[in-house]
């Protein structure tokens, strides 16, 4: 293989169709993202059938644009990488099949990528100095994990959610107070006008010593609070609910991640996934890390949510680890982090 390694990354696990070209796992030459948010908004969440159809419409356009913007042709590409799980089966199949078809027809190496591992790699694109080992909180609409990243592509799960993902809780609470979809950014914005100490919502922890999360309790507590207020005909303060709920979720995310940091005696915290875009979460981690004289790493907002550049980066490191996929690789909607 020539000195530089160019990866064409493809992502279609949920409601973003995306293609990107990344050099040597770190340099983003292009990252084209076609978001379907406006299509799903009126249903209050992602409709899988609509998502798959839109992916089919957009995938070739995104790939073409990603190559053009990177100023390369398919001939220059060494590896084609695509998300094969977790995610929506029909949506995953669109990107995965396109990637396999391109790799097969052009004789390129094909690498299937775990979407959650992709999220972690967003930080490799954003921070050229970032190298493992480190503690990473991956927090998105579908996943909430604390992992210890031993090396590129080598993960140890230190904590995970036992029910809802944090982003899912943001989306559900947003819907219950009449905000749109996706709820995370809207709660983030509204919370700035509210009092985070106004309402005491529960912070779940487990007495078995684990650093797992549970967000269904806080979500139910918000719903109960709203229902009680309705019954008593008391007007709710949405900004206070948003701020207090957000603080409850962030408290456990920060506390558990810091516990892992201490346990592993690590000096780096890396945050990834859609919820890493949250301004209060960023503020809290930045404060806690500066108190400890260590650094908190976040991706820029565009790399927090789903994108193909992170998938291309992950494909590069999987390739270096010898993990090349064949044409029989199927979509795996419930793939876990660290699984292949
Ligand atoms: O990573 P992502 O695009 O998709 C998954 O892999 O799940 O994450 C989307 C999630 C949604 O739940 C969305 O509400 C949440 O990330 N999110 C946020 C913010 N921006 C996106 N949550 C809280 N605050 C934000 N600013
Ligand atoms: Zn994601």
Short mmCIF file of N, CA and C in Angstrom, two decimals, residues 51 82 90 101 114 135 137 141 160 186 199 205 224 245 268 286 317 331 337 340:
data_model
loop_
_atom_site.label_atom_id
_atom_site.label_comp_id
_atom_site.label_asym_id
_atom_site.label_seq_id
_atom_site.Cartn_x
_atom_site.Cartn_y
_atom_site.Cartn_z
N UNK A 51 -36.71 6.42 6.90
CA UNK A 51 -35.25 6.59 6.97
C UNK A 51 -34.58 5.76 5.87
N UNK A 82 -17.82 0.97 6.30
CA UNK A 82 -19.23 1.35 6.51
C UNK A 82 -19.71 0.81 7.85
N UNK A 90 -32.92 -1.73 8.39
CA UNK A 90 -33.13 -1.29 7.01
C UNK A 90 -32.23 -0.13 6.64
N UNK A 101 -20.73 -3.06 -2.40
CA UNK A 101 -20.79 -3.02 -3.86
C UNK A 101 -19.61 -2.24 -4.43
N UNK A 114 -18.16 -0.71 13.73
CA UNK A 114 -19.11 -0.59 14.83
C UNK A 114 -19.37 0.90 15.06
N UNK A 135 -10.02 7.30 29.17
CA UNK A 135 -11.39 6.96 29.57
C UNK A 135 -12.32 7.71 28.63
N UNK A 137 -16.42 8.54 27.55
CA UNK A 137 -17.87 8.46 27.73
C UNK A 137 -18.50 8.61 26.35
N UNK A 141 -28.01 9.03 21.30
CA UNK A 141 -29.44 8.73 21.35
C UNK A 141 -29.70 7.25 21.56
N UNK A 160 -22.46 1.00 31.59
CA UNK A 160 -23.38 1.12 30.44
C UNK A 160 -24.77 1.38 30.98
N UNK A 186 -32.81 21.15 22.02
CA UNK A 186 -33.85 22.09 22.47
C UNK A 186 -33.87 22.20 23.99
N UNK A 199 -36.08 21.85 40.71
CA UNK A 199 -36.78 20.59 40.99
C UNK A 199 -35.72 19.50 41.21
N UNK A 205 -28.28 5.25 41.00
CA UNK A 205 -27.00 4.54 41.10
C UNK A 205 -27.32 3.11 41.57
N UNK A 224 -44.19 12.26 35.88
CA UNK A 224 -45.03 12.35 37.08
C UNK A 224 -45.18 13.78 37.55
N UNK A 245 -33.83 18.60 34.93
CA UNK A 245 -33.68 17.27 34.33
C UNK A 245 -32.26 17.12 33.78
N UNK A 268 -6.87 11.37 31.08
CA UNK A 268 -7.58 11.94 29.93
C UNK A 268 -9.03 11.49 29.94
N UNK A 286 -15.35 20.11 31.58
CA UNK A 286 -14.20 21.01 31.49
C UNK A 286 -13.80 21.48 32.89
N UNK A 317 -8.37 2.23 11.69
CA UNK A 317 -7.75 1.54 12.83
C UNK A 317 -8.12 0.05 12.87
N UNK A 331 -25.82 -6.64 8.35
CA UNK A 331 -26.14 -5.59 9.33
C UNK A 331 -26.44 -6.27 10.67
N UNK A 337 -20.57 -2.48 21.81
CA UNK A 337 -19.20 -1.96 21.66
C UNK A 337 -18.19 -3.09 21.98
N UNK A 340 -17.50 -7.93 17.43
CA UNK A 340 -17.33 -7.91 15.98
C UNK A 340 -18.28 -8.88 15.33
#
